[in-house]
mmCIF file of C-alpha atoms in Angstrom:
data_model
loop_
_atom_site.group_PDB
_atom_site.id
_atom_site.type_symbol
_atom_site.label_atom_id
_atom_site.label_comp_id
_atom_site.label_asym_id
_atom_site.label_seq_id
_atom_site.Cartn_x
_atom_site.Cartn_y
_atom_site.Cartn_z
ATOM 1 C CA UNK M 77 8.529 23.824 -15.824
ATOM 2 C CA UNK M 78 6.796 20.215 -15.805
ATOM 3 C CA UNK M 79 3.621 19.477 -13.989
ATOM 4 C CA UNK M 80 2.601 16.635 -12.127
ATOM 5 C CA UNK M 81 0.045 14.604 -10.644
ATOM 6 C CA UNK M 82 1.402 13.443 -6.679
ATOM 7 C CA UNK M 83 -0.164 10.010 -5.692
ATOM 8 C CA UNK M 84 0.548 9.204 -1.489
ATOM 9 C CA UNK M 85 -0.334 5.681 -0.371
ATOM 10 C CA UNK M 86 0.334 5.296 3.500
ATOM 11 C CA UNK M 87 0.158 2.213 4.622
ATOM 12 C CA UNK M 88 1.503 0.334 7.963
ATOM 13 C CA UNK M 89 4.667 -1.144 6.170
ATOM 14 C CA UNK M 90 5.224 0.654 3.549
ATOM 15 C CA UNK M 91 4.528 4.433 2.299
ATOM 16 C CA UNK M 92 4.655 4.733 -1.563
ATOM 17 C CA UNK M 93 4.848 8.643 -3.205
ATOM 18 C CA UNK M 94 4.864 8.489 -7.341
ATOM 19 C CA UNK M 95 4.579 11.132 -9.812
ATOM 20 C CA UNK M 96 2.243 10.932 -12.965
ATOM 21 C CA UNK M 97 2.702 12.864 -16.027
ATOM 22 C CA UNK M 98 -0.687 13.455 -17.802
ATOM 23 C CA UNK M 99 -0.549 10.448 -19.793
ATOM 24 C CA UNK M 100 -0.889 8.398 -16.243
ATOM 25 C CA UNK M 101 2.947 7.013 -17.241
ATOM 26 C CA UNK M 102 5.015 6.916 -13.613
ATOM 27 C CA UNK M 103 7.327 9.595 -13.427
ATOM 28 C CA UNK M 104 9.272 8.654 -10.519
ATOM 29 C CA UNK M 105 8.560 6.900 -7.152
ATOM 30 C CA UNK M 106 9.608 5.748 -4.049
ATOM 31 C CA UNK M 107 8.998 2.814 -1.981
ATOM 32 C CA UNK M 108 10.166 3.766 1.553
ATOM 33 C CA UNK M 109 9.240 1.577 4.665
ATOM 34 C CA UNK M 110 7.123 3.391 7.222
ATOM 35 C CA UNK M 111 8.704 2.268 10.234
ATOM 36 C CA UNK M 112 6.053 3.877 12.206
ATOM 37 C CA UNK M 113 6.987 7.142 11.406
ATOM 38 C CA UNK M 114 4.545 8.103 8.485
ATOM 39 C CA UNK M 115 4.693 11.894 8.570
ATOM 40 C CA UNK M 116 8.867 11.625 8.517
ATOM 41 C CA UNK M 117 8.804 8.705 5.769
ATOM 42 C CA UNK M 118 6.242 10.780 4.142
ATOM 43 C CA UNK M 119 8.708 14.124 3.875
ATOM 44 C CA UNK M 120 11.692 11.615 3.174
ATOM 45 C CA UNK M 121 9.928 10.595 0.172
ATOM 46 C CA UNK M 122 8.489 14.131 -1.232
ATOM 47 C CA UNK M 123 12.150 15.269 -0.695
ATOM 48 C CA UNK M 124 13.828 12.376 -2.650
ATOM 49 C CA UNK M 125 11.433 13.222 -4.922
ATOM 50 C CA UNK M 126 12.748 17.385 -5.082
ATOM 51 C CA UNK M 127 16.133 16.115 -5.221
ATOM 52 C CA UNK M 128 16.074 13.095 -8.262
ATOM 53 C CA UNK M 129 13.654 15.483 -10.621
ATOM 54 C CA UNK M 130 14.476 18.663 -12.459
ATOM 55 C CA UNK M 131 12.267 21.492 -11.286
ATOM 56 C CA UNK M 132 8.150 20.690 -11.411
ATOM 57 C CA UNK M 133 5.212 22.026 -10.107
ATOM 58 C CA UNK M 134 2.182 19.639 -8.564
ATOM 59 C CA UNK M 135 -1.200 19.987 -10.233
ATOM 60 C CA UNK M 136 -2.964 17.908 -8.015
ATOM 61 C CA UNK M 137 -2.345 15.320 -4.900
ATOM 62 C CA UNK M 138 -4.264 12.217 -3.785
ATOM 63 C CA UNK M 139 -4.045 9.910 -0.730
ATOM 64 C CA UNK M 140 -4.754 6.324 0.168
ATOM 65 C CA UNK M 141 -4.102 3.543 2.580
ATOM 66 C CA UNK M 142 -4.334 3.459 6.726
ATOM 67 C CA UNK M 143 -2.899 6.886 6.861
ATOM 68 C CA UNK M 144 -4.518 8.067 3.776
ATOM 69 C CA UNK M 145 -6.815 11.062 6.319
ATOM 70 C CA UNK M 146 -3.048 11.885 8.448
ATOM 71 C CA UNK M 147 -1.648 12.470 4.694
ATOM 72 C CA UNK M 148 -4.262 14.208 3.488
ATOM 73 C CA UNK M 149 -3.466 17.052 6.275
ATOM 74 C CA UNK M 150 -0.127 17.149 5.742
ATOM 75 C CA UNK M 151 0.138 17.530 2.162
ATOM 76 C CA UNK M 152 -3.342 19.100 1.470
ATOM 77 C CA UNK M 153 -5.024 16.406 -0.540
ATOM 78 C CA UNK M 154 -7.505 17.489 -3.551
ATOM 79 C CA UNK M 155 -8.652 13.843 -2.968
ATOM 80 C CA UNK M 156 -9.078 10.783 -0.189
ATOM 81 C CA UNK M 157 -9.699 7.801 -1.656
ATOM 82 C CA UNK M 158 -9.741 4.047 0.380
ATOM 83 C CA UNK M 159 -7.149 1.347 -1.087
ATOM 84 C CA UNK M 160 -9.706 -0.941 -2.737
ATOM 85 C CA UNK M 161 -11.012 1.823 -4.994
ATOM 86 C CA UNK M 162 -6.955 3.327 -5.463
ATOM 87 C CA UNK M 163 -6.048 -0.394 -6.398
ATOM 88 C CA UNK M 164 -8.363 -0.884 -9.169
ATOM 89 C CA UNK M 165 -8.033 2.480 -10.498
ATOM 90 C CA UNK M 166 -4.177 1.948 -11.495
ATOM 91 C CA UNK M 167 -5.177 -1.867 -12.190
ATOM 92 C CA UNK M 168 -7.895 -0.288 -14.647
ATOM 93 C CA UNK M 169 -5.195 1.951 -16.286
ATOM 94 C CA UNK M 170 -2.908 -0.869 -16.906
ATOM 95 C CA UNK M 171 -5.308 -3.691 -18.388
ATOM 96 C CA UNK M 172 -8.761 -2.077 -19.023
ATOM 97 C CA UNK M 173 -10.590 -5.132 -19.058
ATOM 98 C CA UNK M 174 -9.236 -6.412 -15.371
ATOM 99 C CA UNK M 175 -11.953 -8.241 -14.240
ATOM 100 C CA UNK M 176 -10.238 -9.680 -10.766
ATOM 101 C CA UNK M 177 -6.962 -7.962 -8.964
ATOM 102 C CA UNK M 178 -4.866 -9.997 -6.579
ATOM 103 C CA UNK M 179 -3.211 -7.762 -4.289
ATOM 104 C CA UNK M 180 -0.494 -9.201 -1.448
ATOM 105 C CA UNK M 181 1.172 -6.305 1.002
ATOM 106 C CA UNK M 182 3.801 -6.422 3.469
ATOM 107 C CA UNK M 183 0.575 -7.062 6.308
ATOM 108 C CA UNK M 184 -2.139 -7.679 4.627
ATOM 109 C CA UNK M 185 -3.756 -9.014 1.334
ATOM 110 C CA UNK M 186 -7.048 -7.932 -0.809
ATOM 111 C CA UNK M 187 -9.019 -9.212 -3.955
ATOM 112 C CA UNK M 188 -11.251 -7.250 -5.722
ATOM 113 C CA UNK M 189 -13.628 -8.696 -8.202
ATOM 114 C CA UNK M 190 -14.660 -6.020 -11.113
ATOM 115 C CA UNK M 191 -17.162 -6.153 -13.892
ATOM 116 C CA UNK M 192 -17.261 -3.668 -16.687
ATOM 117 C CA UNK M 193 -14.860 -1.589 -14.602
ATOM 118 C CA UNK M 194 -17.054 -1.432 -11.621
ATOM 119 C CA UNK M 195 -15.983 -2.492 -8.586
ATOM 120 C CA UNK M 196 -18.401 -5.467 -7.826
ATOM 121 C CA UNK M 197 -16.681 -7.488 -4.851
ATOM 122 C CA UNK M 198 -13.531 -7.437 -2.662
ATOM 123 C CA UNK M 199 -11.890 -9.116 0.452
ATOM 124 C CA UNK M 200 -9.177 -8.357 3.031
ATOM 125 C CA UNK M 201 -7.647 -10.299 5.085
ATOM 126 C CA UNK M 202 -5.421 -8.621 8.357
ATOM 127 C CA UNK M 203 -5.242 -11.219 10.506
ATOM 128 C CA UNK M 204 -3.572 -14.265 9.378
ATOM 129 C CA UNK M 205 0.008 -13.295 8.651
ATOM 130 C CA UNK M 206 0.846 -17.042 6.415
ATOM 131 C CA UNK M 207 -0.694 -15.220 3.399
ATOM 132 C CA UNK M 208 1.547 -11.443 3.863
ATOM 133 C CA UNK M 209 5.135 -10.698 2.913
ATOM 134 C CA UNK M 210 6.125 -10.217 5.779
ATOM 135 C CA UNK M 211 5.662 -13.668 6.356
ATOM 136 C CA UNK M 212 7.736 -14.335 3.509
ATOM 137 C CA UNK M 213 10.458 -11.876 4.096
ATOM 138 C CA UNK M 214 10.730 -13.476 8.008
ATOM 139 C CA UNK M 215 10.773 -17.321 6.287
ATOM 140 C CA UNK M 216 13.845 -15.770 3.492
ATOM 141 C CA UNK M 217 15.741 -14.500 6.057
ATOM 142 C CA UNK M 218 15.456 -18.130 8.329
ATOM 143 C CA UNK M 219 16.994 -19.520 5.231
ATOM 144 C CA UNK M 220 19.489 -17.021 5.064
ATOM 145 C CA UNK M 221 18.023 -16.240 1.679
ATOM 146 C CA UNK M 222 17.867 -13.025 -0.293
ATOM 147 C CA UNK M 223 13.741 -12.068 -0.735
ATOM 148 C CA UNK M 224 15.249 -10.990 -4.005
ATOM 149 C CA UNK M 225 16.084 -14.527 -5.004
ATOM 150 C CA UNK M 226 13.344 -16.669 -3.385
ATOM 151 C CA UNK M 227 11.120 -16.865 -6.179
ATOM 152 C CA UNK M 228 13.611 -17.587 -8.655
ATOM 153 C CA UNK M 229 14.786 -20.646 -6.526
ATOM 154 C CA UNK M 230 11.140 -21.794 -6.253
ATOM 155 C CA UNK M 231 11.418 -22.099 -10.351
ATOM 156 C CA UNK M 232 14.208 -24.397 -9.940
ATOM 157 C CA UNK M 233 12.331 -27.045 -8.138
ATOM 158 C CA UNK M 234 11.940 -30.201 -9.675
ATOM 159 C CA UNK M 235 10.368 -32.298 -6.780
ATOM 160 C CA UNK M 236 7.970 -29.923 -4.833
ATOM 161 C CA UNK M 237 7.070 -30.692 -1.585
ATOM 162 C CA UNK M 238 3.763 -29.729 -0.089
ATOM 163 C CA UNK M 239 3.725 -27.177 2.844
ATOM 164 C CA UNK M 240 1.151 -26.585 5.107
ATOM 165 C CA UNK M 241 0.297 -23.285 4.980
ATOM 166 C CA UNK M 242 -3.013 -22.681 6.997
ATOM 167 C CA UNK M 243 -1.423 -20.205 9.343
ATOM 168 C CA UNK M 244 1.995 -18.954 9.776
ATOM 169 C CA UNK M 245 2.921 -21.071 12.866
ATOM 170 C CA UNK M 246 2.080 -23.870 11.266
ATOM 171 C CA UNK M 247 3.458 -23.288 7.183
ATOM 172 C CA UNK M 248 6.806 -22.945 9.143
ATOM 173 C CA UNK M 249 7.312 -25.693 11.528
ATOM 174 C CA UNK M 250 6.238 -27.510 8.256
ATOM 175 C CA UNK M 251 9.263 -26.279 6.349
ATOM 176 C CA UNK M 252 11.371 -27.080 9.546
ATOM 177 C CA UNK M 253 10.523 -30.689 9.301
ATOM 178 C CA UNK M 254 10.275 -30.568 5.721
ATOM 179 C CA UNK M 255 14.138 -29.620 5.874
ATOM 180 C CA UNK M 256 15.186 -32.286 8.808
ATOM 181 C CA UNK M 257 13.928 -34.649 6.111
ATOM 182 C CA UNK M 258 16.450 -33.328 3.774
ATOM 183 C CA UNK M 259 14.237 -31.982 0.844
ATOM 184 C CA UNK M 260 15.970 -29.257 -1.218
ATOM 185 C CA UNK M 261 15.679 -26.068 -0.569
ATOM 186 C CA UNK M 262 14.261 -24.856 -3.816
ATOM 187 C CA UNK M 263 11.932 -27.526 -3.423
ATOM 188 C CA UNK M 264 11.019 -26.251 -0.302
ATOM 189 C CA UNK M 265 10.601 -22.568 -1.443
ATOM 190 C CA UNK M 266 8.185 -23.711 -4.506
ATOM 191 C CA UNK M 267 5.979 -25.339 -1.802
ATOM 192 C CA UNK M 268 6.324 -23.228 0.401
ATOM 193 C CA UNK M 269 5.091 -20.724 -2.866
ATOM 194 C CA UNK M 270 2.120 -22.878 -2.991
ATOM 195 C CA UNK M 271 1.117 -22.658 0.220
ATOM 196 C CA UNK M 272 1.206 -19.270 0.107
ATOM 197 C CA UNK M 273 -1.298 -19.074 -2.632
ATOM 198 C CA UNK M 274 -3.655 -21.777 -1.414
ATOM 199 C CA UNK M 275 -3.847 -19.880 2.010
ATOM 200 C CA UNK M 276 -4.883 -16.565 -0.036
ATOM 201 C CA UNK M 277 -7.612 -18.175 -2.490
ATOM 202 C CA UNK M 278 -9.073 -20.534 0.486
ATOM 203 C CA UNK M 279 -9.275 -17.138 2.686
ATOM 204 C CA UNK M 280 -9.206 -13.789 0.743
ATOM 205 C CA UNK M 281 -10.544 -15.936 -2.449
ATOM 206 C CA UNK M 282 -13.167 -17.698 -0.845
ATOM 207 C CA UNK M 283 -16.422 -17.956 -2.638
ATOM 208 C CA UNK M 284 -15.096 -14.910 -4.913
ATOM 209 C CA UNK M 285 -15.606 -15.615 -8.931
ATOM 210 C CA UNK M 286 -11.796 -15.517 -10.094
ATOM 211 C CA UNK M 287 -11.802 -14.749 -13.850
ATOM 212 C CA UNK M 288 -9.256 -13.063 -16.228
ATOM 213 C CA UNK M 289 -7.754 -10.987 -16.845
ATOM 214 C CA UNK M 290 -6.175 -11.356 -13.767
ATOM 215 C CA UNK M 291 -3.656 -8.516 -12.211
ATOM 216 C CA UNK M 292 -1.292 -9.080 -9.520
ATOM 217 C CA UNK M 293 -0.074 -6.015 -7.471
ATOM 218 C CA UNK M 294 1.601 -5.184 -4.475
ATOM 219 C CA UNK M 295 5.302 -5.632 -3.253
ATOM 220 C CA UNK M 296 4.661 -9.514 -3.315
ATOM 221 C CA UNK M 297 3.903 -9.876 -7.148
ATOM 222 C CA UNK M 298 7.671 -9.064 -7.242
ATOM 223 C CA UNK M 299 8.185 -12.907 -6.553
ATOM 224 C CA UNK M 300 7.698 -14.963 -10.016
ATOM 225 C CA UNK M 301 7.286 -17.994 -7.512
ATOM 226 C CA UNK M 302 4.200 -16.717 -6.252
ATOM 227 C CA UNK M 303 3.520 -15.562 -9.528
ATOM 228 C CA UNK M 304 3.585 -18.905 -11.169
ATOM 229 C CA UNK M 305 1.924 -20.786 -8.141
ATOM 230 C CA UNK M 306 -0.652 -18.504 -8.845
ATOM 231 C CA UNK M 307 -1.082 -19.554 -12.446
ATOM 232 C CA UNK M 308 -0.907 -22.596 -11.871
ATOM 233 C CA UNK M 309 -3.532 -22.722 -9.098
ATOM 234 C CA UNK M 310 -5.740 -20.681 -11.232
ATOM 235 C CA UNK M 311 -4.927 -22.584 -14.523
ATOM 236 C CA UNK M 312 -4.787 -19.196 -16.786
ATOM 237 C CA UNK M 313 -2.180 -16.179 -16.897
ATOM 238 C CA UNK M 314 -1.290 -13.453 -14.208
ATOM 239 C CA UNK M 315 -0.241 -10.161 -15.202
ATOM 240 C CA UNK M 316 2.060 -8.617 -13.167
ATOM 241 C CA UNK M 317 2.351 -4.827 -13.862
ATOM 242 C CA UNK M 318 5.817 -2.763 -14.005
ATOM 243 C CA UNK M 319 5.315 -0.559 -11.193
ATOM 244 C CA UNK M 320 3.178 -3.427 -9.242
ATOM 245 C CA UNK M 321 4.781 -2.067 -5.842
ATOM 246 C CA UNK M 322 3.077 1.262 -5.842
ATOM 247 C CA UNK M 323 0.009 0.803 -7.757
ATOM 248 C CA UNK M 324 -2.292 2.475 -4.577
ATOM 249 C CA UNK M 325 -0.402 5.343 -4.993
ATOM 250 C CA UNK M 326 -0.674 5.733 -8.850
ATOM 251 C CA UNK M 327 -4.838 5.093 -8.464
ATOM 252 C CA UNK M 328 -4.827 8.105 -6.026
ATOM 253 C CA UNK M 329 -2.796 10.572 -8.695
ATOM 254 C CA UNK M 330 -4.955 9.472 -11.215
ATOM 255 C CA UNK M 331 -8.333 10.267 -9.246
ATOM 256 C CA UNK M 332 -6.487 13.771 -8.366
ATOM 257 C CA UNK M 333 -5.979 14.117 -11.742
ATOM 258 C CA UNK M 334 -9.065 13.864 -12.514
ATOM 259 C CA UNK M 335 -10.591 15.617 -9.489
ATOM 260 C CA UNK M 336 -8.365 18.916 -10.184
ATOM 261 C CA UNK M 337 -10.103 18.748 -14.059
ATOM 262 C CA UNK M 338 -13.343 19.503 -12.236
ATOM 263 C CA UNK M 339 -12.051 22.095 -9.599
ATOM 264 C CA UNK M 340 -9.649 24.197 -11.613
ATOM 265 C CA UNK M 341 -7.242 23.859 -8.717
ATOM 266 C CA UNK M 342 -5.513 22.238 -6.722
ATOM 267 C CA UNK M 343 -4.947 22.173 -2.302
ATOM 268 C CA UNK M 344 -1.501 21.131 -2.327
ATOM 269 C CA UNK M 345 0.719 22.582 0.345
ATOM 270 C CA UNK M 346 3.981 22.702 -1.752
ATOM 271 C CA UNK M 347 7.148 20.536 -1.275
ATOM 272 C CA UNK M 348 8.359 22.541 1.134
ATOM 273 C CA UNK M 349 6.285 20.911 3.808
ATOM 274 C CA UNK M 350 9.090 17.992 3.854
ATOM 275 C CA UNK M 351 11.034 20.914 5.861
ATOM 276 C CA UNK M 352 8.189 21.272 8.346
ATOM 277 C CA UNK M 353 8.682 20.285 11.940
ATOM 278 C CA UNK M 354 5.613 18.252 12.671
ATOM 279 C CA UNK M 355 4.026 16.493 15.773
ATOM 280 C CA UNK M 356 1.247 14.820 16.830
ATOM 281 C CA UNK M 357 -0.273 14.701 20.474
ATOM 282 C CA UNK M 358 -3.396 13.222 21.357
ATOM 283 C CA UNK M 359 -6.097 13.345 24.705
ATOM 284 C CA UNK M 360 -8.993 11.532 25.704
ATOM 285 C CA UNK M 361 -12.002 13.842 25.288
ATOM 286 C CA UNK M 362 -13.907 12.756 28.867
ATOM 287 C CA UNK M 363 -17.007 15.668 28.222
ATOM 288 C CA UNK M 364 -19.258 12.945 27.221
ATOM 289 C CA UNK M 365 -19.859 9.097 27.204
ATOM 290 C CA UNK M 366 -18.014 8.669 23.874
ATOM 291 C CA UNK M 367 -14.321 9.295 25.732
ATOM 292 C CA UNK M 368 -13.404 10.068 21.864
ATOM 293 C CA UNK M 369 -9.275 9.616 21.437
ATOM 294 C CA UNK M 370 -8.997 13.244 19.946
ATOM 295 C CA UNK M 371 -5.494 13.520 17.343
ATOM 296 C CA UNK M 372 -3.951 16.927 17.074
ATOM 297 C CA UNK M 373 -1.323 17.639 14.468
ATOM 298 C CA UNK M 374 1.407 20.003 14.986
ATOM 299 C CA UNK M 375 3.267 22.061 12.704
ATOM 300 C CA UNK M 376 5.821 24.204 14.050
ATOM 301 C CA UNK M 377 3.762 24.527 17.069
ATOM 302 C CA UNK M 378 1.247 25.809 15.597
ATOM 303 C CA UNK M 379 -2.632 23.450 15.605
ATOM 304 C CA UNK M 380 -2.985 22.676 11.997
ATOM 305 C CA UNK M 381 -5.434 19.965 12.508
ATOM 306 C CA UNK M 382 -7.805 17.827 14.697
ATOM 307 C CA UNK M 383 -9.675 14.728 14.200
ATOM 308 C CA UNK M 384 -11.196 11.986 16.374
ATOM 309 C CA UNK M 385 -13.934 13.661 17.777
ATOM 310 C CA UNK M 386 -17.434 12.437 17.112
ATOM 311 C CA UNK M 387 -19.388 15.335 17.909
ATOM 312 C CA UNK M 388 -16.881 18.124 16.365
ATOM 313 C CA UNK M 389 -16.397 20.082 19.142
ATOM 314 C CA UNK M 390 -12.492 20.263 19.208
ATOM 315 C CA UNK M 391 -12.339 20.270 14.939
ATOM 316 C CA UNK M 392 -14.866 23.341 15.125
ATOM 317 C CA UNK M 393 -12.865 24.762 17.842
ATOM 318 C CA UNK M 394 -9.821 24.731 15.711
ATOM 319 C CA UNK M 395 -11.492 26.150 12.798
ATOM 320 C CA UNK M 396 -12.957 29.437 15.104
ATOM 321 C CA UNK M 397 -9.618 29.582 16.368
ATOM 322 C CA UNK M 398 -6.594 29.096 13.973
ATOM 323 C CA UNK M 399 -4.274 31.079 16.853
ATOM 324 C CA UNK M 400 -4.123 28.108 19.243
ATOM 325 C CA UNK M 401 -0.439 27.507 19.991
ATOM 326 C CA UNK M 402 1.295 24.604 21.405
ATOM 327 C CA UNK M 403 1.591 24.954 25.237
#
């Protein structure tokens, strides 16, 4: 039977599960969007992943993103790791010399600045949404456009036209006009591509020291039109990893992998947990001036975990008390 390393990155649009052989090389993986549902998107994925792959067993398991502590529980994580550290671990197995990572999500967008494989510096930005793909996927969609075949248009352009791109509401009442005027649409996309990038390096970038080698990750390095804008922008070359979509995920095996080494074992649950029935119910803990929004997860009807709570009351509780049933 093969073994493998189980890498979990939760995030608010998308939740990414990959297996890693011992050599780090990807396995398999899945790229599923969460849809708010991260425990169910979570078992669809672990179950895909039973299905597509001859029989294996899971030497270790490691979490990441916004739901990276809700995964952990489920699936028994031998590690918790945030997505700034998972991100350069994969970008650090790919090109070992990475010295800044350019990361665009469906919702948000990082940079992380490294120096002799340290983690030195890093940025997010959450709140503007002109610099997400999201943003792009919404603006594909007005154009009645494939996402798939944006970025190749944006190569086509021969006469691009400048976008504004400081915010979202503004990058597309741009394009609007910019279309009324009767530019072409590929010329269009390529600024639009521009825009994109000038928003990220003038926000997420700002005051950050952008050298190569230079890695591009997340679901957005997918589009060579950002891709290039980025080179050009930047004036050197972009490497765009193969499995660029999922690359929290594969940090998070790798740091299980590595975590397990030390242990000698491993916390994982087992696959079966994609059959388990789980909820989650939550209360407002009034006993003190904290009003702490306590989580409890469910499986089966039976308390499998609590978190929340400041002082620990209710998470001690559960531990002196692994009986409590769902009422």
């Amino acid at each position: 039977m093969k073994s493998y390393y189980l890498g979990i990155d939760v995030g608010s649009v998308s939740t990414n599960v990959v297996l890693l052989d011992e050599d780090n090389k990807v396995v398999s993986k899945k790229y599923l969007r969460t849809q708010g549902k991260p425990i169910r998107v979570l078992q669809k994925g672990l179950r895909e992943l039973r299905q597509e792959n001859d029989e294996f067993r899971i030497k270790g398991v490691g979490t990441t993103g916004s739901g990276r502590y809700l995964a952990s529980i489920i699936v028994g994580a031998d590690i918790v790791k945030n997505e700034i550290t998972s991100h350069a671990i994969a970008a650090l197995n790919y090109v070992p010399d990475v010295r800044t990572i350019l990361e665009i999500g469906g919702q948000d967008s990082k940079i992380i600045i490294l120096k002799d494989g340290i983690v030195t510096d890093f940025a997010m930005n959450t709140v503007c949404a002109a610099g997400t793909g999201s943003f792009l996927d919404r603006q594909a969609a007005r154009l009645g456009l494939d996402i798939q075949e944006f970025g190749r248009l944006a190569l086509k352009s021969k006469n691009p036209v400048r976008i504004a791109g400081r915010c979202a509401v503004f990058a597309e009442s741009d394009m609007i006009h910019k279309q009324q005027l009767g530019h072409n649409q590929e010329d269009i996309i390529n600024g639009l591509c521009d825009a994109l990038v000038r928003n990220y390096l003038n926000n997420v970038g700002k005051g950050k020291e952008i050298t190569g080698p230079i890695v591009f990750q997340g679901g957005v390095a997918a589009n060579v039109g950002i891709k290039r804008a980025f080179e050009n922008a930047l004036n050197t070359e972009v490497y765009v990893p193969e499995n660029h979509d999922v690359m929290g995920a594969i940090g998070s095996a790798i740091m299980a992998k590595e975590k397990v080494k030390k242990t000698g074992k491993t916390n994982f649950k087992g696959m079966d947990i994609s059959d388990i029935n789980y909820k989650v119910k939550g209360f407002e803990c009034s006993d003190c001036a904290n009003m702490c929004e306590v989580v409890e997860i469910y499986a089966d009807k039976k308390i499998v975990a609590r978190y929340g709570d400041k002082c620990g009351k209710w998470t001690n509780k559960l531990k002196n008390n692994n009986d409590e049933q769902l009422a």
